[in-house]
Coordinates of C-alpha atoms in Angstrom, one line a residue:
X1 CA 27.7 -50.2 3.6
X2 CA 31.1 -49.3 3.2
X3 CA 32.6 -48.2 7.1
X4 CA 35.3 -45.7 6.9
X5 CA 38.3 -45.6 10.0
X6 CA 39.6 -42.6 11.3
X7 CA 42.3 -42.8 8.5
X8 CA 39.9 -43.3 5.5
X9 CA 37.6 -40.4 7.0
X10 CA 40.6 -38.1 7.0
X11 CA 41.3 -38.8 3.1
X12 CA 37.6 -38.4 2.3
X13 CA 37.7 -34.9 3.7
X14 CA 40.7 -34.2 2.2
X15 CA 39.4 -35.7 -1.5
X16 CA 36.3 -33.4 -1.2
X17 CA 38.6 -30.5 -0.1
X18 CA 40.4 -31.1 -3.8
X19 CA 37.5 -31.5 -5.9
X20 CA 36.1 -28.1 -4.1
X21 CA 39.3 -26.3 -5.2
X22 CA 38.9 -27.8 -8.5
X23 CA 35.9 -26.1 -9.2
X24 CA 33.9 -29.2 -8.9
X25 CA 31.6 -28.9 -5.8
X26 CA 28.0 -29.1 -5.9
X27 CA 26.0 -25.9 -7.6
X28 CA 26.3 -23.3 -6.4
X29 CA 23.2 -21.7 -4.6
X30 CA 20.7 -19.6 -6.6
X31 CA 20.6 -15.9 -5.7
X32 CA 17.9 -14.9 -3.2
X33 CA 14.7 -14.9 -4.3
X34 CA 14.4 -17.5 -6.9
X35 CA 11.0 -18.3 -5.9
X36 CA 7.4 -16.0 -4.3
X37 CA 7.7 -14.5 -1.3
X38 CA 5.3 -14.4 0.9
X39 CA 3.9 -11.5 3.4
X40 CA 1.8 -12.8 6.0
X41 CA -0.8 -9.8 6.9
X42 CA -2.1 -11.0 11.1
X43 CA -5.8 -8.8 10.0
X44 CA -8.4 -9.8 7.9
X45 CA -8.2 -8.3 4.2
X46 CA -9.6 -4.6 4.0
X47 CA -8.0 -2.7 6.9
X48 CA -4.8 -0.7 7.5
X49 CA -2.9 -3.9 8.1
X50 CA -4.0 -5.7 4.8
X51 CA -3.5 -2.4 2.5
X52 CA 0.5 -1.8 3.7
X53 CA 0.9 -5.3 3.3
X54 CA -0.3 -5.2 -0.5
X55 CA 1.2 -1.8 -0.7
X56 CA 5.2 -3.2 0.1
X57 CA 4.5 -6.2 -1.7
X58 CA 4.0 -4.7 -5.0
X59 CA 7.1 -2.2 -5.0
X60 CA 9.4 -4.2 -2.8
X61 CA 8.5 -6.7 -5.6
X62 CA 9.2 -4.5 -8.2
X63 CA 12.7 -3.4 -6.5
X64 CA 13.6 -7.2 -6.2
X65 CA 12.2 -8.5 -9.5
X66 CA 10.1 -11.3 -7.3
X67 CA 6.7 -12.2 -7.0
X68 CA 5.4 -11.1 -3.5
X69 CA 2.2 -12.8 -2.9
X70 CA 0.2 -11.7 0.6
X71 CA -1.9 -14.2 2.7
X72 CA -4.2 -13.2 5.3
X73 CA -3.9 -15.2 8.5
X74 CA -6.0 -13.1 10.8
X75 CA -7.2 -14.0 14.7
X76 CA -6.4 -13.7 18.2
X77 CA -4.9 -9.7 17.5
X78 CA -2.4 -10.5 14.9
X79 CA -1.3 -13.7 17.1
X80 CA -2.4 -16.3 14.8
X81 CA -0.7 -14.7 11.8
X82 CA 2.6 -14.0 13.8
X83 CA 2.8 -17.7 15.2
X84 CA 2.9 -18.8 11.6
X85 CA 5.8 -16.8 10.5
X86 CA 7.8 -17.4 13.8
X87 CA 7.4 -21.1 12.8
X88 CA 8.5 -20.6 9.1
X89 CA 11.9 -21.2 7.7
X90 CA 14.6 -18.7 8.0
X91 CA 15.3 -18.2 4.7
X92 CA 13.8 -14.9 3.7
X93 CA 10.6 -16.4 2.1
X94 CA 7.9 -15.5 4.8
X95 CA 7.8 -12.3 6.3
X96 CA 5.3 -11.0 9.1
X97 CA 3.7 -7.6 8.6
X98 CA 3.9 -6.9 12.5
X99 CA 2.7 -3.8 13.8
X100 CA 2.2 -2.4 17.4
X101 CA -0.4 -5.2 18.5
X102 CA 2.0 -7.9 17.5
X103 CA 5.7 -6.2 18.7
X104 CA 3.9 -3.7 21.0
X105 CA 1.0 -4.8 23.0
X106 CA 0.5 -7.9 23.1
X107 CA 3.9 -9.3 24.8
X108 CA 2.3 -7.7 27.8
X109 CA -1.2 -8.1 27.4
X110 CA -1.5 -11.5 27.0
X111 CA -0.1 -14.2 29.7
X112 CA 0.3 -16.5 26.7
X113 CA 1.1 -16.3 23.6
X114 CA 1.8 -18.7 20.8
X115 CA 5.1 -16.7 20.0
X116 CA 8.0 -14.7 21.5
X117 CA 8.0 -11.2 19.9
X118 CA 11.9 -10.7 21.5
X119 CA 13.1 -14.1 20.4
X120 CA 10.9 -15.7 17.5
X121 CA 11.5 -12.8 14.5
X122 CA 14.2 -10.8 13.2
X123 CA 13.5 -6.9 12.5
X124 CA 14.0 -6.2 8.8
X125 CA 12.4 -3.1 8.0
X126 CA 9.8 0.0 9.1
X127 CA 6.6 0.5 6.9
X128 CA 4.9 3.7 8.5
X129 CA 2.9 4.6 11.1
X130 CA -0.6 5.8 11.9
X131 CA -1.6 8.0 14.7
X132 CA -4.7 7.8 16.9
X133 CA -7.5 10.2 16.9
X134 CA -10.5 10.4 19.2
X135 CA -13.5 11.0 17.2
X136 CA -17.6 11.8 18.8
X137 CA -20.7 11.4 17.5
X138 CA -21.8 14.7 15.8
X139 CA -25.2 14.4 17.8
X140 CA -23.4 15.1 21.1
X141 CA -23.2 18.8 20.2
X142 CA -19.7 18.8 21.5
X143 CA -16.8 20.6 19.6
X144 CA -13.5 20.0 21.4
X145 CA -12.0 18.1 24.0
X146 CA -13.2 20.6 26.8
X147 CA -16.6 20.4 25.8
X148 CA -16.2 16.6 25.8
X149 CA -15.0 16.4 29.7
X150 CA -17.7 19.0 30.5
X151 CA -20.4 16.3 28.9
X152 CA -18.7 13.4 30.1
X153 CA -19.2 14.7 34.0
X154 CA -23.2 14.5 33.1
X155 CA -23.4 11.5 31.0
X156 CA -21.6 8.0 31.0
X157 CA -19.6 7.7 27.9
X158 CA -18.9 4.8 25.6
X159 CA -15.6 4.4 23.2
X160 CA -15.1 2.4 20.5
X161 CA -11.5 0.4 19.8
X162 CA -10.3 -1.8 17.0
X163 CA -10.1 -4.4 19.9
X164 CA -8.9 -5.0 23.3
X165 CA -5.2 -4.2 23.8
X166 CA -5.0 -2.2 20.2
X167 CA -3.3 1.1 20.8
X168 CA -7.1 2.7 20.2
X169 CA -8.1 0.7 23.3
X170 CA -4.8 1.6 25.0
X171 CA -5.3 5.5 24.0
X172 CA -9.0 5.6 25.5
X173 CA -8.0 3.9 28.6
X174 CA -5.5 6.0 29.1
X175 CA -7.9 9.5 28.4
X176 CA -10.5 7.6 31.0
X177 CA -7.5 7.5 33.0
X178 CA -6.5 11.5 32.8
X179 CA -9.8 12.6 33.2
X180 CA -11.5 10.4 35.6
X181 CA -14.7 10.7 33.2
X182 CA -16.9 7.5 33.5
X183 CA -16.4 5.7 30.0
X184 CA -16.9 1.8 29.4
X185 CA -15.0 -0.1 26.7
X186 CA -16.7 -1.5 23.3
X187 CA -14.1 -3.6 21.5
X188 CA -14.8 -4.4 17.6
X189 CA -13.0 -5.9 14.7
X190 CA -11.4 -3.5 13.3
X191 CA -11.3 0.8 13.3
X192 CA -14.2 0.9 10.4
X193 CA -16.9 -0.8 12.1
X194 CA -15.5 1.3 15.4
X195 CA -15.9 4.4 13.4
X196 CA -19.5 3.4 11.7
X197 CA -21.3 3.0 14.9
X198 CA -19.7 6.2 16.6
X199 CA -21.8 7.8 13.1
X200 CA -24.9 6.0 14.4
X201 CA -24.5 7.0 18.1
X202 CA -24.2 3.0 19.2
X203 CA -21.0 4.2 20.8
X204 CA -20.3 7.9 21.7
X205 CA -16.8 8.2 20.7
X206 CA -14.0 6.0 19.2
X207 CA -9.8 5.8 19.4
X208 CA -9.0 5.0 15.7
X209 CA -6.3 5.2 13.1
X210 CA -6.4 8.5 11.4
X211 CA -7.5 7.4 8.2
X212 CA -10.7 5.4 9.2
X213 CA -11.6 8.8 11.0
X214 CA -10.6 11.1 8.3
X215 CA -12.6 8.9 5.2
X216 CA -15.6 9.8 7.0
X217 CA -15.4 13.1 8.3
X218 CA -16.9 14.6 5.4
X219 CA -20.5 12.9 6.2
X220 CA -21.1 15.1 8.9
X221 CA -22.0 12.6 11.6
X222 CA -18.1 12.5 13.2
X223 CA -16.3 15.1 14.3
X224 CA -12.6 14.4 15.1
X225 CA -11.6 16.6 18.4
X226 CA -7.6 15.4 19.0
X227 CA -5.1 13.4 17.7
X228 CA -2.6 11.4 19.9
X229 CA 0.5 12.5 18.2
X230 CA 3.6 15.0 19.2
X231 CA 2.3 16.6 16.6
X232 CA -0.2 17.9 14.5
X233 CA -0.8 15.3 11.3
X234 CA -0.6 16.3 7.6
X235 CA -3.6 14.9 7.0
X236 CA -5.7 17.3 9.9
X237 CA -3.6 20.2 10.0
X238 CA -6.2 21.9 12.3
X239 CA -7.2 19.0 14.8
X240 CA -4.8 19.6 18.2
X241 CA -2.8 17.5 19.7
X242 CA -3.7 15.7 22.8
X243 CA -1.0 17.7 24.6
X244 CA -2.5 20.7 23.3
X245 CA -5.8 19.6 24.2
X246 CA -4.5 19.3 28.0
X247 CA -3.1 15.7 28.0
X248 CA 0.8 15.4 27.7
X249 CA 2.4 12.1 27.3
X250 CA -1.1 10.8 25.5
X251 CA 0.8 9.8 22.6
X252 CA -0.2 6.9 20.7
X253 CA 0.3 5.3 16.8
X254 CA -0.6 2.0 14.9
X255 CA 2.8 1.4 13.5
X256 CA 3.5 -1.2 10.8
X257 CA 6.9 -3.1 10.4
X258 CA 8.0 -6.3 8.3
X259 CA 9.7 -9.2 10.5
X260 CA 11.1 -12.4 9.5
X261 CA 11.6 -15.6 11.3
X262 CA 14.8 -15.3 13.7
X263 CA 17.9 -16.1 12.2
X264 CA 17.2 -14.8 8.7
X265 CA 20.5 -14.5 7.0
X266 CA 22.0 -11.0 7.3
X267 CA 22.3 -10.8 3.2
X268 CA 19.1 -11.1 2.8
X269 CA 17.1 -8.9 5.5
X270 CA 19.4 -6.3 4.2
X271 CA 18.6 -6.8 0.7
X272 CA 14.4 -7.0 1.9
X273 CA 15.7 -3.6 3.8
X274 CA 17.1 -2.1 0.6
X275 CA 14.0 -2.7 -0.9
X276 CA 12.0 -0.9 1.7
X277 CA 14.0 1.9 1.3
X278 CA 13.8 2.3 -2.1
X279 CA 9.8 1.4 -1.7
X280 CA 9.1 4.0 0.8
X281 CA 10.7 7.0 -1.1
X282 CA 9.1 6.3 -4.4
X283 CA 6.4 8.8 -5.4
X284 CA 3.2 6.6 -5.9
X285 CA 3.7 4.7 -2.7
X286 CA 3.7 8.3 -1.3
X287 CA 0.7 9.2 -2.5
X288 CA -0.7 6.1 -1.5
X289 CA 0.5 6.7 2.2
X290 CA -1.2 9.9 2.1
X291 CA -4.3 8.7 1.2
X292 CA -4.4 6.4 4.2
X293 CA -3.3 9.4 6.5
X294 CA -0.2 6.9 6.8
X295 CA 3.1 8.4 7.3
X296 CA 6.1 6.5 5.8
X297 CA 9.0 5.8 7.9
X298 CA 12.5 4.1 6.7
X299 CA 14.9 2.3 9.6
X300 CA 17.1 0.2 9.5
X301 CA 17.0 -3.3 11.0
X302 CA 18.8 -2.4 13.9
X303 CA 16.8 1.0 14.3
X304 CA 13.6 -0.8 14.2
X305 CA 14.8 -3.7 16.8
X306 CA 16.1 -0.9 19.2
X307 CA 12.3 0.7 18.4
X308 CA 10.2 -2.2 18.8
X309 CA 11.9 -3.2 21.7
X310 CA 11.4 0.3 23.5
X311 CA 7.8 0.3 22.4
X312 CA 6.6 -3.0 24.2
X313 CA 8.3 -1.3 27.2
X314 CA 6.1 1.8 26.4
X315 CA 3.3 -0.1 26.1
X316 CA 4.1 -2.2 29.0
X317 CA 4.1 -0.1 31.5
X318 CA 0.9 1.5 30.5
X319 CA -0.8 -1.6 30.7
X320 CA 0.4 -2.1 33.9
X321 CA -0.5 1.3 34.9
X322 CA -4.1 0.4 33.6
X323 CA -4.4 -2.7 35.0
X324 CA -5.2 -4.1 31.8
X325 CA -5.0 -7.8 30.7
X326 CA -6.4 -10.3 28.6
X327 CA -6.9 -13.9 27.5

């Protein structure tokens, strides 16, 4: 093999330097995408998670002219799914639908975790958001939150969560905590199966997204006393707020946003963000948020790493207050 001196490497650089100006360098780079993307959903297929995922990757597709394929890599609350992106290449082809267990809670619930929310992804665009509502078993013949503490003093109470360290979970800790009522945690997999067994009285009450609560209303066997919002939701225009329930500050969502792998070239998460945007203010996807009780929410990269960052201090220091942890 040829060995080049100091000289000869200075008049190969300078040779490739021509043929560069002479129009003759290699080809040039195809426009991004030129090939499926991929959005990795952390849940299993049928829940909140799963549907916004499918949801972006159809019209962002359509905005973008690519083939947005979703694969479900659910465990370990969304860490499982987030590990895989973090450890993806940076080029704008795998994108994590993160919400408020991946870039909220779990950074401080979890003493380990297989990623680094703050270093491991780049913010590229907000999805929506979905706010929690504390729903009873028909059968306890309460019908607001007054009548609740007033049962809750006689009877120990059971809630149901989408998991431990899910914002459910982290909004009925935090009601045990306001109220001092005895209530003992029952994690499942998911707000449906959370919701079904607070219809068949296996649980007496549940902290779920709005619309697992609000599909089910209509049988009867629910009844949905508060919602842990600023403000009162679209979707239950007559259930109160938790402050106006009695309970300032109990103000909880499941958000959803798209991340991709830290250092993601700027071009593109702007172009993924462009196609967000235009996404989110078309009228079907609308409809479709509605119908989830979902409320769409544009922000720009920055915006949603200034809000995702401000939201696992949120969530910190709740869990601290609560003493919560797990493994």
């Amino acid at each position: 093999m040829l060995k080049l001196g100091p000289i000869g490497k200075r008049l190969a650089c300078r040779v490739a330097a021509g043929l560069l100006a002479a129009g003759l360098a290699l080809p040039a780079m195809a426009e991004y995408p030129d090939r499926p993307i991929q959005f990795v959903s952390p849940y299993a297929a049928g829940g909140a998670n799963d549907y916004l995922t499918r949801l972006m990757a159809r019209y962002m597709g359509e905005q973008m002219k690519a083939n947005i394929v979703v694969d479900n890599k659910s465990g370990a609350n969304g860490m499982i799914g987030a590990a895989a992106v973090a450890k993806s290449d940076a080029d704008g082809y795998t994108l994590l639908m993160g919400n408020s267990a991946t870039h909220g809670t779990n950074p401080t619930l979890y003493k380990k975790q297989p990623y680094d929310a703050n270093k491991d992804f780049t913010p590229v665009a907000m999805v929506a958001s979905v706010p929690i509502v504390m729903v009873v078993n028909a059968g306890l013949g309460v019908n607001n939150v007054e009548e609740l503490l007033q049962y809750g003093k006689k009877h120990r109470l059971s809630f149901g969560s989408s998991g431990i360290g899910g914002t459910g979970h982290l909004t009925g800790e935090a009601f045990k905590a306001a109220t001092g009522l005895d209530m003992v945690h029952v994690p499942y997999k998911g707000d449906s199966p959370a919701v079904t067994d607070a219809m068949g009285g296996q649980v007496d009450l549940a902290f779920v997204g709005t619309a697992s609560a609000t599909t089910q209303q209509a049988s009867g066997r629910i009844k949905i006393l508060a919602v842990a919002h600023p403000n009162r939701t679209r979707s239950l225009p007559n259930v109160p707020t938790m402050a106006e329930a009695g309970f300032p500050g109990l103000e909880f969502s499941q958000w959803y946003a798209l991340f991709a792998p830290a250092g993601t070239p700027a071009a593109i998460v702007e172009k993924l963000n462009a196609a967000n945007k235009a996404a989110l203010a078309n009228p079907e996807v609308q409809k479709s948020l509605d119908a989830q009780s979902a409320e769409g929410t544009y922000r720009t990269p920055a915006e949603l790493g200034k809000f995702y960052q401000s939201e696992i201090q949120r969530f910190g220091d709740w869990i601290k207050k609560l003493n919560l942890s797990a493994q």
